[in-house]
mmCIF file of C-alpha atoms in Angstrom:
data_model
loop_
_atom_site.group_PDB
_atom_site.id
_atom_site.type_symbol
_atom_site.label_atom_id
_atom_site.label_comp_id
_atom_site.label_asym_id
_atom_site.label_seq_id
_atom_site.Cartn_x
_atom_site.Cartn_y
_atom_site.Cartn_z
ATOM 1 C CA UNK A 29 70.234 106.589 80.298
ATOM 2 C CA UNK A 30 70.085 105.156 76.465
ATOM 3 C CA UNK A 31 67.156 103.534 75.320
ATOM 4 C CA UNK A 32 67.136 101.400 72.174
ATOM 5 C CA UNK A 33 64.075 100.608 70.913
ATOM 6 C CA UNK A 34 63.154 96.819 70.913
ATOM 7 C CA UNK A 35 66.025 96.408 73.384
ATOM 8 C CA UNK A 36 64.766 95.507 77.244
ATOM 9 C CA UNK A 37 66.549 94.941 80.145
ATOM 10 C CA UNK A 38 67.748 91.465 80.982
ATOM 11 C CA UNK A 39 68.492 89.685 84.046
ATOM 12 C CA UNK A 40 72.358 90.001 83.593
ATOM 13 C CA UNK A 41 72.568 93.146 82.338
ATOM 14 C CA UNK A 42 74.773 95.531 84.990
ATOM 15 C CA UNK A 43 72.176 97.602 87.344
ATOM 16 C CA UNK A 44 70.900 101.214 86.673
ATOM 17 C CA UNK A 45 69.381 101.825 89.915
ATOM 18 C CA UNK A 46 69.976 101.219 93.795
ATOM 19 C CA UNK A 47 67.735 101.615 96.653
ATOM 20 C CA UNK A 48 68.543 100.442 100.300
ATOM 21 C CA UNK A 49 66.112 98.055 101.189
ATOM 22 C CA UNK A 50 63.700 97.347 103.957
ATOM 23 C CA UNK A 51 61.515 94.548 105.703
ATOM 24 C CA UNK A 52 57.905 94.872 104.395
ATOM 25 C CA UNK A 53 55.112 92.399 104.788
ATOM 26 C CA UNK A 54 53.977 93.769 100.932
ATOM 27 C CA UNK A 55 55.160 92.253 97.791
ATOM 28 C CA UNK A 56 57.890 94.387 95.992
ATOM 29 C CA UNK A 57 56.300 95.436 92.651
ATOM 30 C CA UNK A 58 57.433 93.288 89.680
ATOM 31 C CA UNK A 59 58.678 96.586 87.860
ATOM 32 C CA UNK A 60 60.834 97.524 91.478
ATOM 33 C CA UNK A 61 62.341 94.061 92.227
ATOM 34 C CA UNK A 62 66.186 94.163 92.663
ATOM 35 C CA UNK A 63 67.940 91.485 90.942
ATOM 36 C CA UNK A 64 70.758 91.508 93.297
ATOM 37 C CA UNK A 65 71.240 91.833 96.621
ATOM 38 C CA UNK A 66 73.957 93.561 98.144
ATOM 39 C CA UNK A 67 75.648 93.490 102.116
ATOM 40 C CA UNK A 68 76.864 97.257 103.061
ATOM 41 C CA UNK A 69 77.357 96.387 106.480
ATOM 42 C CA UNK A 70 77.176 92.578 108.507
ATOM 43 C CA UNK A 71 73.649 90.736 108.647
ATOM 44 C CA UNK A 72 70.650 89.211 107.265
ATOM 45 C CA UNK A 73 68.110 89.120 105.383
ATOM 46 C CA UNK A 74 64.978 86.818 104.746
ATOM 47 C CA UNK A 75 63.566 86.680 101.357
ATOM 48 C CA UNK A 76 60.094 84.936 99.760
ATOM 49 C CA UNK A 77 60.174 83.411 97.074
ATOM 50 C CA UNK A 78 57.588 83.562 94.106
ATOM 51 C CA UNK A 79 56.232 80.070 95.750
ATOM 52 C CA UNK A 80 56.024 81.989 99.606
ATOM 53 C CA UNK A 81 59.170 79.783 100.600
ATOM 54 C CA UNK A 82 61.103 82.374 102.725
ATOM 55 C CA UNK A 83 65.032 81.419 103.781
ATOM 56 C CA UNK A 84 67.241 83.900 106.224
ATOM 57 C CA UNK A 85 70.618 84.266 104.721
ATOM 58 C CA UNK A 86 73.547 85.799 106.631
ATOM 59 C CA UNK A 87 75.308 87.880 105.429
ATOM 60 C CA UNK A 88 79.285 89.609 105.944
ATOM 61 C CA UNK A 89 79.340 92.853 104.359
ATOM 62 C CA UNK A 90 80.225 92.699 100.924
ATOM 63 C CA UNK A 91 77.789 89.642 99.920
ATOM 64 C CA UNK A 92 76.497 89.611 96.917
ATOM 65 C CA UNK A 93 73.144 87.715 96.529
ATOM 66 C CA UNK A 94 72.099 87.416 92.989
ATOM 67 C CA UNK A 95 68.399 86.559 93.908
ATOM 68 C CA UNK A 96 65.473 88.362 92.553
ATOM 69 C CA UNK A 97 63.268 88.883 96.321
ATOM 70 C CA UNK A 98 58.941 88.814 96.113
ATOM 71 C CA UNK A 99 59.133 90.195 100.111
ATOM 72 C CA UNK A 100 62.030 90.820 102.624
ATOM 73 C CA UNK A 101 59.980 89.987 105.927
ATOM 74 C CA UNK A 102 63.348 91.060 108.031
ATOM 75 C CA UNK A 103 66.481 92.910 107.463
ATOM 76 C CA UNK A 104 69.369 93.370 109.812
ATOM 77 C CA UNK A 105 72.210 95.513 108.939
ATOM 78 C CA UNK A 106 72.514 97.618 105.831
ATOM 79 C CA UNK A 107 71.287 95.630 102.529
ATOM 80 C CA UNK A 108 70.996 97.339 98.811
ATOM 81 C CA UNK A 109 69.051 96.402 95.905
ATOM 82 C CA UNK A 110 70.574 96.802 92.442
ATOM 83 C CA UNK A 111 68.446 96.754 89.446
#
């Protein structure tokens, strides 16, 4: 990967890494957080929120979610992080 010095990564630059994610009761570090969400296979996924709000979302393979998740208290199916 290029670095650039005084050049950081934004929000809506395209994703470097991937990971396939799982349900933890722990806060994601800051420095790990995906800032999309992606559906390999059918299912769900609840995420928290910065504030502790936590929604379920369904979700058909092939979702894209473009929400950066504090916790993922339960995952069904396949989900990826992108970062």
């Amino acid at each position: 990967m290029v670095e650039y010095r005084g050049y950081s990564r934004r929000p809506s630059d395209p994703g470097v890494r991937h990971k396939v994610m799982t349900a933890s009761p722990a806060e994601i570090p800051a420095a790990e957080r995906p800032s999309v969400l992606y559906a390999i296979t059918d299912g769900s996924v609840t995420i928290e929120d910065e504030t502790g709000v936590s929604i379920t979302y369904p979700l058909a393979a092939g979702t894209l979610l473009p929400f950066s998740p504090v916790k993922l208290t339960a995952v069904v199916g396949t989900i990826v992080g992108w970062r």
